[in-house]
Coordinates of C-alpha atoms and ligand atoms in Angstrom, one line a residue:
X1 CA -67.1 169.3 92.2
X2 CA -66.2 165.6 91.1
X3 CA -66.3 162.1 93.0
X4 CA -63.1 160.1 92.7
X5 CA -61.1 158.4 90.2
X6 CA -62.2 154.7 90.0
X7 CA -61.1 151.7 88.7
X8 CA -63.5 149.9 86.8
X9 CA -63.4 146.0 85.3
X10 CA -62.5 145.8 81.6
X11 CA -61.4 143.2 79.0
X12 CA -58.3 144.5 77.7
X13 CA -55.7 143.3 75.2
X14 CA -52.4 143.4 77.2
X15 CA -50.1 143.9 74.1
X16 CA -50.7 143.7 70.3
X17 CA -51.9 140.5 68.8
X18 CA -52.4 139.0 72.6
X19 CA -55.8 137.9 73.6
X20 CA -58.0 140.3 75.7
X21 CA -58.5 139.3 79.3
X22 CA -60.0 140.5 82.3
X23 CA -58.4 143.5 84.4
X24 CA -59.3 146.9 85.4
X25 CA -58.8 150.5 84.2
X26 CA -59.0 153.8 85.7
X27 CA -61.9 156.1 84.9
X28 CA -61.8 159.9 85.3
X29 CA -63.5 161.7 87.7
X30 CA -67.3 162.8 86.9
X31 CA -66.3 166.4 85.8
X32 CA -68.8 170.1 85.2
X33 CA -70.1 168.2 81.4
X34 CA -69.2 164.6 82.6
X35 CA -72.0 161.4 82.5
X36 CA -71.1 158.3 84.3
X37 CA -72.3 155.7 82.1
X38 CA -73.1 152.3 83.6
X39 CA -72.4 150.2 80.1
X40 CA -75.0 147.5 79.5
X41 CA -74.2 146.6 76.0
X42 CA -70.9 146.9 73.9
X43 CA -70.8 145.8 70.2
X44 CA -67.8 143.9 68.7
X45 CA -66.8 145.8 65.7
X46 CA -64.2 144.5 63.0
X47 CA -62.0 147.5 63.5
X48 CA -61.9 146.7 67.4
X49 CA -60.2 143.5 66.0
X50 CA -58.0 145.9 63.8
X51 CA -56.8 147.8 66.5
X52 CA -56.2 144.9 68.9
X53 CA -54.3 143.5 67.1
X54 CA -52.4 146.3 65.6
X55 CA -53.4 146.0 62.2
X56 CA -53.3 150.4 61.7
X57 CA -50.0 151.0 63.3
X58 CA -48.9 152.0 66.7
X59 CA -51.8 151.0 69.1
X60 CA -52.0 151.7 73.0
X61 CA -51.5 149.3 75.5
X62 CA -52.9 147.7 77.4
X63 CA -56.5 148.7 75.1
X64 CA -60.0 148.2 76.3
X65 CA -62.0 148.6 72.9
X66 CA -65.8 149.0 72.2
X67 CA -66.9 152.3 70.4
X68 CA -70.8 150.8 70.3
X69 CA -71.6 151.5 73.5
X70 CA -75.2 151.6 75.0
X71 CA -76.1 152.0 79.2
X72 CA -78.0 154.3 81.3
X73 CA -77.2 157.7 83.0
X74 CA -75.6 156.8 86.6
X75 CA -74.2 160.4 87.4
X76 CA -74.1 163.7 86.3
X77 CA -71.7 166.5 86.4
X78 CA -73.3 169.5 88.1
X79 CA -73.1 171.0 84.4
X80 CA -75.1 168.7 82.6
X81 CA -78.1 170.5 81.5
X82 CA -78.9 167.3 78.3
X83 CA -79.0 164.3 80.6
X84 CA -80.5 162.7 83.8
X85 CA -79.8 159.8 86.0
X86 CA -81.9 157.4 84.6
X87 CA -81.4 158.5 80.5
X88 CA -80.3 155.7 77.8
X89 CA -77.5 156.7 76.5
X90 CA -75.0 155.5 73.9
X91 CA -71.2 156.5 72.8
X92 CA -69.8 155.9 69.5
X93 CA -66.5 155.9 67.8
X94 CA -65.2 159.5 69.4
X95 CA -65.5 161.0 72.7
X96 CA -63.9 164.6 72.2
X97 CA -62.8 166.5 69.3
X98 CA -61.4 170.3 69.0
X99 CA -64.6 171.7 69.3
X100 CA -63.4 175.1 66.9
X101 CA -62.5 173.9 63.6
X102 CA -65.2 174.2 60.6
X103 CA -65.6 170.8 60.9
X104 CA -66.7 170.6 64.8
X105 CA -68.6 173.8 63.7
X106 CA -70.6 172.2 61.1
X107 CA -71.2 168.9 63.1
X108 CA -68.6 167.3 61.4
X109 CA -66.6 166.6 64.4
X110 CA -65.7 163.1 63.0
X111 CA -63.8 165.1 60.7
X112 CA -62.2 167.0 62.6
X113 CA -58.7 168.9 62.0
X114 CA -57.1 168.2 65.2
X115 CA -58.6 164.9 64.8
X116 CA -61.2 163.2 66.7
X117 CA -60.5 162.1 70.2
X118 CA -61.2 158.2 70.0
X119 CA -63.6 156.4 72.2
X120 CA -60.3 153.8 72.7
X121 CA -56.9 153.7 71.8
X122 CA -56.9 157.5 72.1
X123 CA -55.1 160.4 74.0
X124 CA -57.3 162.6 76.0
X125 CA -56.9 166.2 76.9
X126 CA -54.8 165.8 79.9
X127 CA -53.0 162.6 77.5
X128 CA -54.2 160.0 79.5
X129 CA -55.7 156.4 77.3
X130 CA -58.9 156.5 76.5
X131 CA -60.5 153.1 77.4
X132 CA -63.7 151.8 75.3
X133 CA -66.9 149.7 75.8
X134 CA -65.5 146.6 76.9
X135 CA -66.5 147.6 80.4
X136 CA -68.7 148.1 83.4
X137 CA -68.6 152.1 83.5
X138 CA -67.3 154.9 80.9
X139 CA -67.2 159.2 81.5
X140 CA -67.9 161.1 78.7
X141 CA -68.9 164.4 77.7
X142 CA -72.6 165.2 77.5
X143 CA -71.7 166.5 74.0
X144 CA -70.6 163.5 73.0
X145 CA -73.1 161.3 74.2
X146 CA -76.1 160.3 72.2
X147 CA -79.9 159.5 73.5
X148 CA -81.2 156.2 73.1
X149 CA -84.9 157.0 71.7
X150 CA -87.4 154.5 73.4
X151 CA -88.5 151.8 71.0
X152 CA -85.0 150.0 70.4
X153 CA -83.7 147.5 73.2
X154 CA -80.6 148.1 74.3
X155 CA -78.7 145.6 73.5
X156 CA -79.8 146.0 69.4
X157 CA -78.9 149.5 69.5
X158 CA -75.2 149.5 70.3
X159 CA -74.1 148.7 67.0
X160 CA -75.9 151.6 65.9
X161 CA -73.3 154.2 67.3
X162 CA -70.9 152.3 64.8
X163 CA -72.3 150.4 62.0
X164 CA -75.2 152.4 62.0
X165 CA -74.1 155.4 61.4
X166 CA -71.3 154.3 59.3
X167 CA -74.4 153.1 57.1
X168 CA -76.3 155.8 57.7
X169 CA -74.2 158.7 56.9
X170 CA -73.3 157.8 53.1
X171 CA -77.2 156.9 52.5
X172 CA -78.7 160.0 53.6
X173 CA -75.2 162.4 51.9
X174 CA -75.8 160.4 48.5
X175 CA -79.8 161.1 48.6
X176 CA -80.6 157.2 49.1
X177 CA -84.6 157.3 49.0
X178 CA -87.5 156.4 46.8
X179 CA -86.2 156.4 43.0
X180 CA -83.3 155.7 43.9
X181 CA -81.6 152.2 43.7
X182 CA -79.2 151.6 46.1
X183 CA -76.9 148.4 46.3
X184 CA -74.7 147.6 49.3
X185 CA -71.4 145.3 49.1
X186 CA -71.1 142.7 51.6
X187 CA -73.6 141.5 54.3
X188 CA -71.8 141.4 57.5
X189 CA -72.1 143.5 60.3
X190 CA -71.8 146.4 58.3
X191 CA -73.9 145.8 55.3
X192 CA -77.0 144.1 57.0
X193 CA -77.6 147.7 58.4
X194 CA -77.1 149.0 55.1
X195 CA -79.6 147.4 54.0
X196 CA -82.0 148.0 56.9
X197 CA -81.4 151.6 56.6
X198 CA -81.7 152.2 52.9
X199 CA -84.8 149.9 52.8
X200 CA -86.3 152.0 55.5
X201 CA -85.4 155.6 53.4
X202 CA -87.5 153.9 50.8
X203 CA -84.5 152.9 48.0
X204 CA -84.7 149.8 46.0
X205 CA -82.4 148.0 47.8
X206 CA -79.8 145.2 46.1
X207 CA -77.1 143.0 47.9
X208 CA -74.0 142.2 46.3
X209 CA -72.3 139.1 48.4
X210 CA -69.9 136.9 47.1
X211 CA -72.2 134.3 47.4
X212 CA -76.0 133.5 47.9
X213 CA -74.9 132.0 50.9
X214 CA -77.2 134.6 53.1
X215 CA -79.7 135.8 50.3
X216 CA -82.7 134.7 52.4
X217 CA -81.6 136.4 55.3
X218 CA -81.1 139.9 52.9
X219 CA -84.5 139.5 51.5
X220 CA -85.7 139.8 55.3
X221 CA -83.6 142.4 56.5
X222 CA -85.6 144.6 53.1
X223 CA -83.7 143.4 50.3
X224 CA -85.0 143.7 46.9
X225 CA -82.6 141.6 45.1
X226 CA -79.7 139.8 45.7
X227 CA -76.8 139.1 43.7
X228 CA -73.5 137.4 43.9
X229 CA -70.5 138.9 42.9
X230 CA -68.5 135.5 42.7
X231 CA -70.4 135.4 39.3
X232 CA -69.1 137.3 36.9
X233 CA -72.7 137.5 34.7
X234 CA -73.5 140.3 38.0
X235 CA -71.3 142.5 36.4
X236 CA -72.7 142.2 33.1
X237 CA -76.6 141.9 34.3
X238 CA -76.3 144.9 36.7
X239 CA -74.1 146.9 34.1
X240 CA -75.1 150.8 34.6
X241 CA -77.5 150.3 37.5
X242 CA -77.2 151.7 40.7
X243 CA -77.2 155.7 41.8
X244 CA -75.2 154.5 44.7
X245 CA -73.1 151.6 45.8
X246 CA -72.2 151.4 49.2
X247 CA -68.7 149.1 49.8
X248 CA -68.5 147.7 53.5
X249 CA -65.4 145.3 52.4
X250 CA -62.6 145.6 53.7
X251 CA -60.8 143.2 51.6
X252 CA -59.7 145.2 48.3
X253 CA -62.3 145.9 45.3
X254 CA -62.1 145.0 42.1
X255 CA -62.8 149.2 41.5
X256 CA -63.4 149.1 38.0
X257 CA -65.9 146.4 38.1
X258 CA -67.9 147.5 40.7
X259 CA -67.9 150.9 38.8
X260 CA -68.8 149.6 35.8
X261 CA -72.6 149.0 38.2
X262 CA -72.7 152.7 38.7
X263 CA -75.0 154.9 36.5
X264 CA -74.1 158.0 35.1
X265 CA -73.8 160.8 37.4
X266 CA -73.5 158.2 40.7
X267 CA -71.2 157.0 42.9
X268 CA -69.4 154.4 44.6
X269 CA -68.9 154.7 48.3
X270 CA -66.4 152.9 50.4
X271 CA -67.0 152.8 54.2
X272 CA -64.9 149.2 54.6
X273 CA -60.7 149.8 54.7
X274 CA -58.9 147.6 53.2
X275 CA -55.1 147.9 54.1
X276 CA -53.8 148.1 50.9
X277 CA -53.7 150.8 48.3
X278 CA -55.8 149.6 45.1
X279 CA -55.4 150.3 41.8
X280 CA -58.2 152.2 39.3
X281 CA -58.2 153.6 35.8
X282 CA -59.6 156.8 35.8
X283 CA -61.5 155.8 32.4
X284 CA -63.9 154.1 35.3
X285 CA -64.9 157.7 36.4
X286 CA -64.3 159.9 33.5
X287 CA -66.8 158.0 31.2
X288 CA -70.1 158.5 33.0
X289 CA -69.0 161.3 35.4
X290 CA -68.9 159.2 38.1
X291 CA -67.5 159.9 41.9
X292 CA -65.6 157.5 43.7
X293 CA -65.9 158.7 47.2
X294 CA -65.1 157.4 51.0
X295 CA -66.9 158.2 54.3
X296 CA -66.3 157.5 57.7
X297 CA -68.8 157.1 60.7
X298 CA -70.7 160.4 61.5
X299 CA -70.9 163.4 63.2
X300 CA -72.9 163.8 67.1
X301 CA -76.0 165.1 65.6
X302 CA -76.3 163.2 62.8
X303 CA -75.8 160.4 64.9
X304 CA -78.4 161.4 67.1
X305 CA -81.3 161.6 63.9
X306 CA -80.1 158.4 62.6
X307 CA -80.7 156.8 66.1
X308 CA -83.9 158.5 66.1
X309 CA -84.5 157.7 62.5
X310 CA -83.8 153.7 63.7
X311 CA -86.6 154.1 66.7
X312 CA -88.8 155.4 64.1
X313 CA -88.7 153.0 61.7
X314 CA -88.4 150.1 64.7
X315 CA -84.8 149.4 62.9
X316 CA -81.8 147.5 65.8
X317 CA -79.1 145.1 64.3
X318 CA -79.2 141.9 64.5
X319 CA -77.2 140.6 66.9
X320 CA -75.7 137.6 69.3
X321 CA -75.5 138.6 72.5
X322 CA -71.8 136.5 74.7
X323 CA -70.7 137.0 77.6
X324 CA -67.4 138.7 78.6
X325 CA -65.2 135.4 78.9
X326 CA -66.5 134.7 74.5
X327 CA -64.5 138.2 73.6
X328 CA -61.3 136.1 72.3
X329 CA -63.7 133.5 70.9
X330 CA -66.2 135.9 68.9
X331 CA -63.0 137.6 67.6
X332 CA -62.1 134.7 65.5
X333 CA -65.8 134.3 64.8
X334 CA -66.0 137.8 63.3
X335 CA -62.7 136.8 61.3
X336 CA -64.0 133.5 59.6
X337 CA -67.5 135.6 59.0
X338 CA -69.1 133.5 61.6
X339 CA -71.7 135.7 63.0
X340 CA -75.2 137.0 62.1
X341 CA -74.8 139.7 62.1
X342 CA -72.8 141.4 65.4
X343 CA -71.9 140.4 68.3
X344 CA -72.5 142.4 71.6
X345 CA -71.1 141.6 75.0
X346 CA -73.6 141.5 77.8
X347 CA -71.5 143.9 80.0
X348 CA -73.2 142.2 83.9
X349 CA -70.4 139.3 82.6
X350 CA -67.4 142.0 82.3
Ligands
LIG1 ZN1 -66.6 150.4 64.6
LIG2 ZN1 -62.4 170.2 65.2

């Protein structure tokens, strides 16, 4: 049994590059596994930007993004033995995956050889758009939906189910912890989680930034140090450091240099994308067995324990909360790196 399709109100951009405005979409029908999400928060992430406005190829249009979404339970599918009317809830980057492949298998869905089914911008099952966060209501699966432990507000824990995790995921793989010294590049939306996260998993904890521009703030959000790359004595001082660096840029690394931190036997992690390809000499890696590695978001349930880990430890993002009618406006704010440190749309204004 189901209720109808509905139309919902969204920001969408219309075409590529054109601002978002206000509109409707269709929703699917509350199916057998199905929540009905009544969306109170959505984060603006950079890649929502991206994909707006094209920026990774082919995009569909008209596209409602938002893949940090948090809300409460409005409906259930008679299925739905995880949730309740009631629950808080979030939905992150991917709404669906294959479900059989040994990367769904191990939890790895965001891996997943079919490929994930994203939260936006996406084909669904029956190939209809999938439409994000940007929104009063969203359907999803009960298997992809994640609980919203008690003890974060809301509003602070939608950009969680993106930049969160996408923190969270290379921190706990790469053993990020007490001993360990842990430096994260760039402190935007991204990186101020980072450096929430690794702080809280008991690393010592340096921020590489171009400038000092924001060191006070990183010393707050559980910095140790603070560093700025736009000097070249960094490179020199930190020489050999770090069991793990962390990249959140987006705009392309000098790779060599920021290998040159890495200790013997660690690694440099890229979770930003920059467009273009970059260039490396393998003498980087081959001289102290080093591992130049990427990672992207996280799988369902470990999403889940990093939310829970983040109630635990009383960690949210920072964040500005706008109203639907900023969207356009907070895009070129996230562009210029005018925000501390990520915006969320108060969905009542969608
Ligand atoms: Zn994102
Ligand atoms: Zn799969």
């Amino acid at each position: 049994m189901t209720t109808n399709v509905s139309t919902v109100p969204a920001y969408a951009a219309p075409a590529a590059n054109a601002p978002l405005e206000r509109t409707t979409v269709p929703r699917r029908p509350v199916g057998e596994h199905d929540v009905l999400i009544d969306i109170k928060y959505a984060g603006i992430c950079h890649s929502d930007i991206h994909q707006a406005r094209d920026g990774w190829g082919e995009g569909i249009f008209p596209m409602v993004p938002g893949h940090e979404i948090a809300g409460i339970v409005a409906e259930v599918g008679p299925g739905v033995t995880r949730f309740q009317v009631g629950d808080r809830v979030g939905v992150g980057c991917f709404v669906d995956s294959c479900r059989e492949c040994e990367y769904c298998a191990q939890g790895l869905e965001q891996y997943c050889t079919r490929g994930m089914t994203g939260t936006y911008n996406a084909l669904d099952e029956n190939g209809e758009p999938t439409y994000g966060g940007y929104s009063s209501h969203i359907v999803v699966d009960e298997n992809y939906t994640l609980r919203i432990p008690e003890g974060i507000d809301l509003d602070e824990a939608a950009p969680l189910l993106c930049a969160g995790i996408t923190l969270y995921s290379p921190l706990a793989h790469w053993g990020a912890g007490p001993g360990k010294k842990v430096a994260i590049v760039g402190l935007g939306g991204l990186g101020h989680m980072g450096v929430k996260i690794a702080h809280a998993m008991g690393a010592e904890v340096t921020v590489l930034s171009q400038s000092l521009k924001k060191q006070e703030d990183g010393l707050k959000l559980g910095a140790d140090h603070y560093y700025a790359t736009s000097d070249p004595a960094t490179f020199t001082e930190l020489a050999g450091t770090f069991d793990l660096v962390v990249s959140t840029v987006s705009a392309p690394l000098d790779f060599n240099a920021y290998l040159g931190l890495v200790r013997t036997g660690g690694a440099l992690v890229n979770v930003g994308a920059p467009e273009e390809p970059v260039s490396l000499s393998l003498f980087s890696l081959i001289g102290g067995r080093k591992t130049l590695a990427g990672s992207m978001i996280g799988g369902i349930a470990e999403t889940q324990e990093m939310l829970d880990f983040c109630a635990a430890h009383g960690l949210g993002a920072e964040i500005e909360v706008i109203r639907g009618e900023q969207i356009n406006e907070a895009y070129e704010r996230v562009l210029a790196s005018d925000v501390r440190y990520r915006f969320v749309i108060d969905a009542s204004t969608i």
